[in-house]
PDB file of C-alpha atoms in Angstrom:
ATOM      1  CA  MET A 573     -16.753 -37.963 -69.318  1.00  0.00           C
ATOM      2  CA  VAL A 574     -15.458 -41.392 -69.995  1.00  0.00           C
ATOM      3  CA  THR A 575     -16.841 -43.237 -66.604  1.00  0.00           C
ATOM      4  CA  VAL A 576     -20.445 -41.563 -66.863  1.00  0.00           C
ATOM      5  CA  LEU A 577     -19.878 -43.609 -71.035  1.00  0.00           C
ATOM      6  CA  ASN A 578     -18.435 -46.670 -70.159  1.00  0.00           C
ATOM      7  CA  GLY A 579     -21.781 -46.017 -67.544  1.00  0.00           C
ATOM      8  CA  SER A 580     -24.634 -45.954 -70.204  1.00  0.00           C
ATOM      9  CA  ALA A 581     -23.359 -48.713 -72.406  1.00  0.00           C
ATOM     10  CA  GLU A 582     -23.393 -50.778 -69.486  1.00  0.00           C
ATOM     11  CA  THR A 583     -26.426 -50.116 -67.822  1.00  0.00           C
ATOM     12  CA  LEU A 584     -27.768 -50.408 -72.421  1.00  0.00           C
ATOM     13  CA  ALA A 585     -26.061 -53.539 -72.764  1.00  0.00           C
ATOM     14  CA  ALA A 586     -28.008 -55.212 -69.693  1.00  0.00           C
ATOM     15  CA  GLN A 587     -31.618 -54.067 -70.942  1.00  0.00           C
ATOM     16  CA  ARG A 588     -30.854 -55.198 -74.203  1.00  0.00           C
ATOM     17  CA  SER A 589     -29.818 -58.657 -72.136  1.00  0.00           C
ATOM     18  CA  ALA A 590     -32.435 -58.297 -70.110  1.00  0.00           C
ATOM     19  CA  LEU A 591     -34.985 -58.277 -73.206  1.00  0.00           C
ATOM     20  CA  ALA A 592     -33.415 -60.413 -75.255  1.00  0.00           C
ATOM     21  CA  ARG A 593     -34.099 -62.762 -71.614  1.00  0.00           C
ATOM     22  CA  GLN A 594     -37.650 -61.906 -71.807  1.00  0.00           C
ATOM     23  CA  LEU A 595     -38.017 -62.581 -75.466  1.00  0.00           C
ATOM     24  CA  THR A 596     -36.424 -65.981 -75.295  1.00  0.00           C
ATOM     25  CA  MET A 597     -38.890 -67.058 -72.387  1.00  0.00           C
ATOM     26  CA  GLU A 598     -41.815 -65.520 -74.611  1.00  0.00           C
ATOM     27  CA  ALA A 599     -40.437 -67.508 -77.501  1.00  0.00           C
ATOM     28  CA  GLU A 600     -40.206 -70.378 -75.194  1.00  0.00           C
ATOM     29  CA  LEU A 601     -43.703 -70.131 -72.996  1.00  0.00           C
ATOM     30  CA  HIS A 602     -45.803 -69.901 -76.628  1.00  0.00           C
ATOM     31  CA  HIS A 603     -43.987 -73.166 -77.424  1.00  0.00           C
ATOM     32  CA  ALA A 604     -44.974 -74.377 -74.165  1.00  0.00           C
ATOM     33  CA  LEU A 605     -48.775 -74.577 -74.495  1.00  0.00           C
ATOM     34  CA  VAL A 606     -48.475 -76.032 -77.808  1.00  0.00           C
ATOM     35  CA  SER A 607     -46.829 -78.791 -76.867  1.00  0.00           C
ATOM     36  CA  HIS A 608     -48.496 -79.675 -73.214  1.00  0.00           C
ATOM     37  CA  GLU A 609     -45.305 -79.092 -71.025  1.00  0.00           C
ATOM     38  CA  PHE A 610     -47.854 -77.236 -68.809  1.00  0.00           C
ATOM     39  CA  PHE A 611     -48.847 -79.462 -65.810  1.00  0.00           C
ATOM     40  CA  LEU A 612     -51.032 -78.714 -62.754  1.00  0.00           C
ATOM     41  CA  GLU A 613     -50.047 -79.663 -58.988  1.00  0.00           C
ATOM     42  CA  TYR A 614     -53.062 -79.542 -56.325  1.00  0.00           C
ATOM     43  CA  GLN A 615     -51.856 -78.306 -52.620  1.00  0.00           C
ATOM     44  CA  PRO A 616     -54.786 -79.828 -50.252  1.00  0.00           C
ATOM     45  CA  ILE A 617     -57.100 -77.113 -48.528  1.00  0.00           C
ATOM     46  CA  PHE A 618     -58.159 -78.868 -44.837  1.00  0.00           C
ATOM     47  CA  ASP A 619     -61.115 -78.041 -42.837  1.00  0.00           C
ATOM     48  CA  ARG A 620     -59.867 -76.440 -39.113  1.00  0.00           C
ATOM     49  CA  ASP A 621     -60.246 -80.051 -38.054  1.00  0.00           C
ATOM     50  CA  ALA A 622     -57.068 -80.577 -39.946  1.00  0.00           C
ATOM     51  CA  GLU A 623     -58.901 -84.353 -41.210  1.00  0.00           C
ATOM     52  CA  HIS A 624     -61.253 -82.770 -44.367  1.00  0.00           C
ATOM     53  CA  MET A 625     -60.142 -82.359 -47.631  1.00  0.00           C
ATOM     54  CA  VAL A 626     -62.557 -80.042 -48.945  1.00  0.00           C
ATOM     55  CA  ALA A 627     -60.484 -78.015 -51.472  1.00  0.00           C
ATOM     56  CA  ILE A 628     -56.935 -78.404 -53.331  1.00  0.00           C
ATOM     57  CA  GLU A 629     -54.688 -75.193 -54.854  1.00  0.00           C
ATOM     58  CA  ALA A 630     -54.369 -75.532 -59.091  1.00  0.00           C
ATOM     59  CA  LEU A 631     -50.689 -74.763 -58.732  1.00  0.00           C
ATOM     60  CA  ILE A 632     -48.777 -73.898 -62.629  1.00  0.00           C
ATOM     61  CA  ARG A 633     -45.589 -75.651 -63.154  1.00  0.00           C
ATOM     62  CA  TRP A 634     -43.765 -75.990 -66.421  1.00  0.00           C
ATOM     63  CA  ARG A 635     -41.536 -78.802 -67.111  1.00  0.00           C
ATOM     64  CA  LYS A 636     -39.092 -78.220 -70.447  1.00  0.00           C
ATOM     65  CA  PRO A 637     -38.287 -81.513 -72.693  1.00  0.00           C
ATOM     66  CA  ASN A 638     -34.768 -80.926 -71.468  1.00  0.00           C
ATOM     67  CA  GLY A 639     -36.587 -81.416 -68.106  1.00  0.00           C
ATOM     68  CA  GLU A 640     -35.892 -78.801 -66.086  1.00  0.00           C
ATOM     69  CA  VAL A 641     -38.949 -77.903 -63.812  1.00  0.00           C
ATOM     70  CA  VAL A 642     -39.086 -73.552 -64.749  1.00  0.00           C
ATOM     71  CA  ARG A 643     -40.216 -72.433 -61.008  1.00  0.00           C
ATOM     72  CA  PRO A 644     -44.258 -70.387 -61.593  1.00  0.00           C
ATOM     73  CA  ASP A 645     -41.959 -66.826 -60.158  1.00  0.00           C
ATOM     74  CA  VAL A 646     -39.787 -66.369 -62.494  1.00  0.00           C
ATOM     75  CA  PHE A 647     -41.973 -66.895 -65.646  1.00  0.00           C
ATOM     76  CA  ILE A 648     -45.614 -65.651 -65.066  1.00  0.00           C
ATOM     77  CA  PRO A 649     -43.962 -62.388 -64.805  1.00  0.00           C
ATOM     78  CA  VAL A 650     -43.078 -62.669 -67.810  1.00  0.00           C
ATOM     79  CA  ALA A 651     -46.707 -64.019 -69.309  1.00  0.00           C
ATOM     80  CA  GLU A 652     -47.887 -61.303 -67.748  1.00  0.00           C
ATOM     81  CA  GLN A 653     -46.427 -58.692 -69.763  1.00  0.00           C
ATOM     82  CA  SER A 654     -46.146 -60.311 -73.742  1.00  0.00           C
ATOM     83  CA  ARG A 655     -50.106 -61.319 -72.435  1.00  0.00           C
ATOM     84  CA  LEU A 656     -50.304 -64.389 -72.680  1.00  0.00           C
ATOM     85  CA  ILE A 657     -50.946 -65.060 -69.274  1.00  0.00           C
ATOM     86  CA  VAL A 658     -54.975 -64.633 -70.413  1.00  0.00           C
ATOM     87  CA  GLN A 659     -54.219 -67.812 -72.396  1.00  0.00           C
ATOM     88  CA  ILE A 660     -52.251 -69.884 -69.749  1.00  0.00           C
ATOM     89  CA  GLY A 661     -55.056 -68.712 -66.723  1.00  0.00           C
ATOM     90  CA  ARG A 662     -57.602 -70.617 -69.482  1.00  0.00           C
ATOM     91  CA  TRP A 663     -55.648 -73.180 -69.943  1.00  0.00           C
ATOM     92  CA  VAL A 664     -55.699 -73.467 -66.139  1.00  0.00           C
ATOM     93  CA  VAL A 665     -59.195 -73.437 -65.660  1.00  0.00           C
ATOM     94  CA  THR A 666     -59.544 -75.597 -68.518  1.00  0.00           C
ATOM     95  CA  GLN A 667     -57.407 -78.489 -67.212  1.00  0.00           C
ATOM     96  CA  ALA A 668     -57.831 -78.162 -62.986  1.00  0.00           C
ATOM     97  CA  GLY A 669     -61.617 -78.854 -64.323  1.00  0.00           C
ATOM     98  CA  HIS A 670     -61.514 -82.636 -66.072  1.00  0.00           C
ATOM     99  CA  ASP A 671     -59.164 -82.965 -63.164  1.00  0.00           C
ATOM    100  CA  LEU A 672     -61.776 -82.049 -60.521  1.00  0.00           C
ATOM    101  CA  ALA A 673     -64.328 -83.450 -62.579  1.00  0.00           C
ATOM    102  CA  GLN A 674     -62.149 -86.808 -61.926  1.00  0.00           C
ATOM    103  CA  LEU A 675     -61.756 -86.356 -58.515  1.00  0.00           C
ATOM    104  CA  HIS A 676     -65.253 -86.076 -58.769  1.00  0.00           C
ATOM    105  CA  ARG A 677     -66.010 -89.548 -60.116  1.00  0.00           C
ATOM    106  CA  ALA A 678     -63.269 -91.197 -57.706  1.00  0.00           C
ATOM    107  CA  GLY A 679     -65.524 -90.600 -55.027  1.00  0.00           C
ATOM    108  CA  PHE A 680     -64.953 -86.946 -53.503  1.00  0.00           C
ATOM    109  CA  THR A 681     -67.353 -85.674 -54.456  1.00  0.00           C
ATOM    110  CA  ASP A 682     -68.017 -82.548 -53.126  1.00  0.00           C
ATOM    111  CA  LEU A 683     -64.384 -81.642 -53.471  1.00  0.00           C
ATOM    112  CA  GLN A 684     -64.045 -77.322 -54.851  1.00  0.00           C
ATOM    113  CA  VAL A 685     -60.516 -76.741 -57.167  1.00  0.00           C
ATOM    114  CA  ASN A 686     -59.413 -73.067 -56.209  1.00  0.00           C
ATOM    115  CA  VAL A 687     -57.553 -70.650 -58.625  1.00  0.00           C
ATOM    116  CA  ASN A 688     -55.621 -67.840 -59.433  1.00  0.00           C
ATOM    117  CA  MET A 689     -56.225 -65.844 -61.738  1.00  0.00           C
ATOM    118  CA  ALA A 690     -54.751 -62.678 -62.828  1.00  0.00           C
ATOM    119  CA  ALA A 691     -55.897 -59.046 -63.731  1.00  0.00           C
ATOM    120  CA  PRO A 692     -55.876 -59.276 -67.411  1.00  0.00           C
ATOM    121  CA  GLU A 693     -59.075 -61.900 -66.682  1.00  0.00           C
ATOM    122  CA  PHE A 694     -60.370 -59.966 -64.203  1.00  0.00           C
ATOM    123  CA  VAL A 695     -61.183 -57.236 -66.122  1.00  0.00           C
ATOM    124  CA  ASN A 696     -62.885 -59.085 -69.417  1.00  0.00           C
ATOM    125  CA  ALA A 697     -66.792 -58.687 -68.691  1.00  0.00           C
ATOM    126  CA  SER A 698     -67.424 -62.359 -71.055  1.00  0.00           C
ATOM    127  CA  LEU A 699     -65.014 -64.019 -67.637  1.00  0.00           C
ATOM    128  CA  PRO A 700     -68.723 -65.543 -66.079  1.00  0.00           C
ATOM    129  CA  SER A 701     -69.927 -66.740 -69.967  1.00  0.00           C
ATOM    130  CA  GLU A 702     -66.814 -68.122 -70.424  1.00  0.00           C
ATOM    131  CA  LEU A 703     -65.449 -70.543 -67.475  1.00  0.00           C
ATOM    132  CA  MET A 704     -69.205 -71.184 -67.749  1.00  0.00           C
ATOM    133  CA  THR A 705     -68.756 -72.796 -71.287  1.00  0.00           C
ATOM    134  CA  VAL A 706     -65.364 -73.811 -69.828  1.00  0.00           C
ATOM    135  CA  MET A 707     -67.003 -75.683 -67.004  1.00  0.00           C
ATOM    136  CA  ALA A 708     -70.143 -77.352 -68.479  1.00  0.00           C
ATOM    137  CA  ALA A 709     -67.961 -78.664 -70.744  1.00  0.00           C
ATOM    138  CA  CYS A 710     -65.674 -80.910 -67.765  1.00  0.00           C
ATOM    139  CA  GLY A 711     -69.260 -81.405 -66.015  1.00  0.00           C
ATOM    140  CA  VAL A 712     -68.268 -79.569 -63.277  1.00  0.00           C
ATOM    141  CA  ALA A 713     -70.751 -77.102 -61.177  1.00  0.00           C
ATOM    142  CA  PRO A 714     -69.938 -73.412 -60.851  1.00  0.00           C
ATOM    143  CA  ARG A 715     -70.325 -73.729 -57.034  1.00  0.00           C
ATOM    144  CA  HIS A 716     -67.247 -76.282 -57.523  1.00  0.00           C
ATOM    145  CA  LEU A 717     -65.159 -73.358 -58.502  1.00  0.00           C
ATOM    146  CA  CYS A 718     -63.226 -71.252 -56.617  1.00  0.00           C
ATOM    147  CA  LEU A 719     -61.892 -68.294 -58.290  1.00  0.00           C
ATOM    148  CA  GLU A 720     -58.852 -66.120 -55.885  1.00  0.00           C
ATOM    149  CA  LEU A 721     -57.862 -62.624 -56.417  1.00  0.00           C
ATOM    150  CA  THR A 722     -55.637 -60.425 -54.859  1.00  0.00           C
ATOM    151  CA  GLU A 723     -56.391 -57.622 -52.908  1.00  0.00           C
ATOM    152  CA  GLY A 724     -54.568 -55.449 -54.295  1.00  0.00           C
ATOM    153  CA  LEU A 725     -55.966 -56.179 -58.090  1.00  0.00           C
ATOM    154  CA  VAL A 726     -59.480 -55.284 -56.432  1.00  0.00           C
ATOM    155  CA  MET A 727     -58.114 -51.510 -55.322  1.00  0.00           C
ATOM    156  CA  LYS A 728     -56.154 -51.384 -58.548  1.00  0.00           C
ATOM    157  CA  GLN A 729     -59.190 -51.582 -60.740  1.00  0.00           C
ATOM    158  CA  PRO A 730     -62.660 -51.835 -58.490  1.00  0.00           C
ATOM    159  CA  ASP A 731     -64.977 -49.743 -61.158  1.00  0.00           C
ATOM    160  CA  LYS A 732     -63.712 -52.913 -64.307  1.00  0.00           C
ATOM    161  CA  VAL A 733     -63.117 -56.166 -61.538  1.00  0.00           C
ATOM    162  CA  ILE A 734     -65.676 -55.410 -58.825  1.00  0.00           C
ATOM    163  CA  PRO A 735     -69.104 -55.817 -61.888  1.00  0.00           C
ATOM    164  CA  VAL A 736     -67.348 -58.491 -63.259  1.00  0.00           C
ATOM    165  CA  MET A 737     -66.618 -60.135 -59.573  1.00  0.00           C
ATOM    166  CA  ALA A 738     -70.220 -60.010 -59.503  1.00  0.00           C
ATOM    167  CA  ALA A 739     -71.655 -61.806 -62.791  1.00  0.00           C
ATOM    168  CA  LEU A 740     -69.815 -64.805 -61.249  1.00  0.00           C
ATOM    169  CA  ARG A 741     -71.542 -64.836 -58.598  1.00  0.00           C
ATOM    170  CA  GLN A 742     -74.570 -64.923 -59.865  1.00  0.00           C
ATOM    171  CA  GLN A 743     -73.422 -67.147 -62.270  1.00  0.00           C
ATOM    172  CA  GLY A 744     -73.057 -68.961 -58.861  1.00  0.00           C
ATOM    173  CA  PHE A 745     -68.945 -68.944 -58.706  1.00  0.00           C
ATOM    174  CA  LYS A 746     -66.687 -68.486 -54.985  1.00  0.00           C
ATOM    175  CA  ILE A 747     -64.326 -65.679 -55.222  1.00  0.00           C
ATOM    176  CA  SER A 748     -61.542 -65.838 -52.564  1.00  0.00           C
ATOM    177  CA  LEU A 749     -59.732 -62.454 -51.784  1.00  0.00           C
ATOM    178  CA  ASP A 750     -55.841 -63.682 -51.987  1.00  0.00           C
ATOM    179  CA  ASP A 751     -53.002 -62.620 -49.910  1.00  0.00           C
ATOM    180  CA  PHE A 752     -55.652 -60.295 -47.281  1.00  0.00           C
ATOM    181  CA  GLY A 753     -54.337 -57.868 -45.237  1.00  0.00           C
ATOM    182  CA  MET A 754     -51.609 -56.644 -48.428  1.00  0.00           C
ATOM    183  CA  GLY A 755     -53.524 -54.595 -50.670  1.00  0.00           C
ATOM    184  CA  HIS A 756     -54.380 -51.922 -47.800  1.00  0.00           C
ATOM    185  CA  SER A 757     -58.430 -52.255 -48.652  1.00  0.00           C
ATOM    186  CA  SER A 758     -60.547 -50.114 -46.989  1.00  0.00           C
ATOM    187  CA  LEU A 759     -63.317 -51.459 -44.895  1.00  0.00           C
ATOM    188  CA  SER A 760     -65.540 -49.780 -46.125  1.00  0.00           C
ATOM    189  CA  ARG A 761     -64.989 -51.324 -50.210  1.00  0.00           C
ATOM    190  CA  MET A 762     -64.417 -54.599 -48.665  1.00  0.00           C
ATOM    191  CA  LYS A 763     -67.911 -54.868 -47.171  1.00  0.00           C
ATOM    192  CA  LYS A 764     -69.323 -54.689 -50.440  1.00  0.00           C
ATOM    193  CA  LEU A 765     -67.500 -56.797 -52.657  1.00  0.00           C
ATOM    194  CA  PRO A 766     -68.899 -60.442 -53.944  1.00  0.00           C
ATOM    195  CA  ILE A 767     -66.986 -62.614 -52.447  1.00  0.00           C
ATOM    196  CA  SER A 768     -67.093 -65.851 -50.543  1.00  0.00           C
ATOM    197  CA  SER A 769     -63.705 -66.540 -48.754  1.00  0.00           C
ATOM    198  CA  LEU A 770     -60.527 -64.232 -47.189  1.00  0.00           C
ATOM    199  CA  LYS A 771     -57.006 -66.482 -47.388  1.00  0.00           C
ATOM    200  CA  ILE A 772     -54.457 -64.790 -44.392  1.00  0.00           C
ATOM    201  CA  ASP A 773     -50.757 -64.159 -46.661  1.00  0.00           C
ATOM    202  CA  ARG A 774     -48.853 -67.301 -45.909  1.00  0.00           C
ATOM    203  CA  SER A 775     -46.221 -63.444 -44.803  1.00  0.00           C
ATOM    204  CA  PHE A 776     -49.368 -63.195 -41.344  1.00  0.00           C
ATOM    205  CA  VAL A 777     -49.032 -66.234 -40.990  1.00  0.00           C
ATOM    206  CA  SER A 778     -45.187 -68.048 -40.273  1.00  0.00           C
ATOM    207  CA  GLY A 779     -44.597 -65.460 -37.049  1.00  0.00           C
ATOM    208  CA  LEU A 780     -47.450 -67.343 -35.029  1.00  0.00           C
ATOM    209  CA  PRO A 781     -47.999 -67.623 -32.389  1.00  0.00           C
ATOM    210  CA  HIS A 782     -44.847 -65.495 -31.142  1.00  0.00           C
ATOM    211  CA  ASP A 783     -45.584 -62.046 -33.043  1.00  0.00           C
ATOM    212  CA  ARG A 784     -47.764 -60.153 -31.295  1.00  0.00           C
ATOM    213  CA  GLY A 785     -47.504 -59.185 -33.789  1.00  0.00           C
ATOM    214  CA  ASP A 786     -48.821 -61.081 -36.795  1.00  0.00           C
ATOM    215  CA  ALA A 787     -51.830 -62.455 -33.892  1.00  0.00           C
ATOM    216  CA  ALA A 788     -53.145 -59.560 -33.702  1.00  0.00           C
ATOM    217  CA  ILE A 789     -53.312 -59.556 -37.870  1.00  0.00           C
ATOM    218  CA  VAL A 790     -54.109 -62.858 -37.995  1.00  0.00           C
ATOM    219  CA  ARG A 791     -56.878 -62.510 -35.107  1.00  0.00           C
ATOM    220  CA  THR A 792     -58.466 -59.102 -36.746  1.00  0.00           C
ATOM    221  CA  ILE A 793     -58.591 -61.368 -40.233  1.00  0.00           C
ATOM    222  CA  LEU A 794     -60.060 -64.017 -38.317  1.00  0.00           C
ATOM    223  CA  ASP A 795     -63.243 -62.007 -36.395  1.00  0.00           C
ATOM    224  CA  LEU A 796     -63.593 -60.159 -39.531  1.00  0.00           C
ATOM    225  CA  GLY A 797     -64.635 -63.162 -41.452  1.00  0.00           C
ATOM    226  CA  ARG A 798     -66.476 -64.121 -39.142  1.00  0.00           C
ATOM    227  CA  HIS A 799     -68.568 -60.590 -38.797  1.00  0.00           C
ATOM    228  CA  MET A 800     -69.259 -61.050 -43.122  1.00  0.00           C
ATOM    229  CA  GLN A 801     -70.317 -64.781 -43.173  1.00  0.00           C
ATOM    230  CA  LEU A 802     -66.711 -65.908 -45.323  1.00  0.00           C
ATOM    231  CA  GLN A 803     -64.964 -68.374 -44.606  1.00  0.00           C
ATOM    232  CA  VAL A 804     -60.925 -67.544 -43.146  1.00  0.00           C
ATOM    233  CA  ILE A 805     -58.464 -69.372 -45.322  1.00  0.00           C
ATOM    234  CA  ALA A 806     -54.991 -69.578 -43.497  1.00  0.00           C
ATOM    235  CA  GLU A 807     -51.730 -70.820 -46.085  1.00  0.00           C
ATOM    236  CA  GLY A 808     -47.847 -71.442 -45.349  1.00  0.00           C
ATOM    237  CA  VAL A 809     -49.322 -73.512 -42.234  1.00  0.00           C
ATOM    238  CA  GLU A 810     -46.007 -75.605 -41.537  1.00  0.00           C
ATOM    239  CA  THR A 811     -46.339 -75.919 -37.941  1.00  0.00           C
ATOM    240  CA  ASP A 812     -48.091 -77.517 -35.220  1.00  0.00           C
ATOM    241  CA  ALA A 813     -48.287 -74.354 -33.281  1.00  0.00           C
ATOM    242  CA  GLN A 814     -49.297 -72.457 -35.870  1.00  0.00           C
ATOM    243  CA  LEU A 815     -52.334 -74.818 -36.595  1.00  0.00           C
ATOM    244  CA  ILE A 816     -53.309 -74.934 -32.798  1.00  0.00           C
ATOM    245  CA  PHE A 817     -53.753 -71.184 -32.791  1.00  0.00           C
ATOM    246  CA  LEU A 818     -55.093 -70.858 -35.727  1.00  0.00           C
ATOM    247  CA  ARG A 819     -58.088 -73.187 -34.389  1.00  0.00           C
ATOM    248  CA  GLN A 820     -57.864 -71.295 -31.018  1.00  0.00           C
ATOM    249  CA  PHE A 821     -59.092 -67.947 -32.704  1.00  0.00           C
ATOM    250  CA  GLY A 822     -61.163 -69.878 -35.277  1.00  0.00           C
ATOM    251  CA  CYS A 823     -59.997 -70.345 -38.994  1.00  0.00           C
ATOM    252  CA  SER A 824     -62.255 -72.315 -40.773  1.00  0.00           C
ATOM    253  CA  LEU A 825     -59.731 -73.315 -43.610  1.00  0.00           C
ATOM    254  CA  ILE A 826     -56.789 -73.834 -42.700  1.00  0.00           C
ATOM    255  CA  GLN A 827     -53.531 -75.305 -46.055  1.00  0.00           C
ATOM    256  CA  GLY A 828     -49.498 -75.676 -46.134  1.00  0.00           C
ATOM    257  CA  PHE A 829     -47.094 -78.127 -45.527  1.00  0.00           C
ATOM    258  CA  LEU A 830     -47.659 -79.234 -42.070  1.00  0.00           C
ATOM    259  CA  LEU A 831     -50.443 -81.292 -43.333  1.00  0.00           C
ATOM    260  CA  SER A 832     -49.616 -81.387 -47.167  1.00  0.00           C
ATOM    261  CA  ARG A 833     -47.035 -80.791 -49.346  1.00  0.00           C
ATOM    262  CA  PRO A 834     -48.905 -80.535 -53.617  1.00  0.00           C
ATOM    263  CA  LYS A 835     -49.949 -83.527 -55.201  1.00  0.00           C
ATOM    264  CA  THR A 836     -50.889 -84.914 -58.553  1.00  0.00           C
ATOM    265  CA  VAL A 837     -54.488 -86.013 -59.325  1.00  0.00           C
ATOM    266  CA  ALA A 838     -52.535 -89.659 -59.006  1.00  0.00           C
ATOM    267  CA  GLU A 839     -51.246 -88.827 -55.844  1.00  0.00           C
ATOM    268  CA  LEU A 840     -54.597 -87.028 -54.862  1.00  0.00           C
ATOM    269  CA  MET A 841     -56.898 -90.684 -55.966  1.00  0.00           C
ATOM    270  CA  ALA A 842     -55.031 -93.355 -53.927  1.00  0.00           C
ATOM    271  CA  LEU A 843     -55.431 -90.407 -50.589  1.00  0.00           C
ATOM    272  CA  HIS A 844     -58.736 -91.881 -51.158  1.00  0.00           C
TER     273      HIS A 844
END
């Protein structure tokens, strides 16, 4: 009995400690928003020949006052649980819009920015009009903003998410289905989604070209994209062998450390 009680006490103490850490980080995230501690880096996305940068993916970073940079996989889950993710997401879109306008003026005239969107944002029916307002203030056309959402998100709440997606597409925004192949969506539903591109999950790219299973999945996704007239982005490309395989089977867009690590706006400007 004593052992059980001690175990319960230890579990309760661990839960309290985890809750305290979460509440502390929530408070720090609130402060980070008002104190401008977030910043963006951008990972270029290239055409299949790896010669022309056609898009950039916005990646949020958090630098604390002590100089520590906190990884997104640490603070984004906390932001999602606290609903702060909506405020942070709107900051990302606004900052990315301003940065893209600067890059357009610098000569990257048709560059597109891809922004990851969280679940609470895509069930908001006013999202299309709110994003139109943001893009108009930045001086960026909707066609230059691509919203990335995960396949799993669409499948969890299709009745709420798909109408918002359709309204966004009508306004001219692009939508990419991220982590494709991980969400187990049915092809019958898939063909009705108002999307412009698919992104192959990096877990499938990593095994190329030698893993037969990964190779078969990637070829199937590329064939699907071609038949549905969708662009297909392969993320996490890190080797020449992966790039050669993807080119061979018609992948249209390439993203990964092999071609470029994430860069600041100033570093991107220096590329022109």
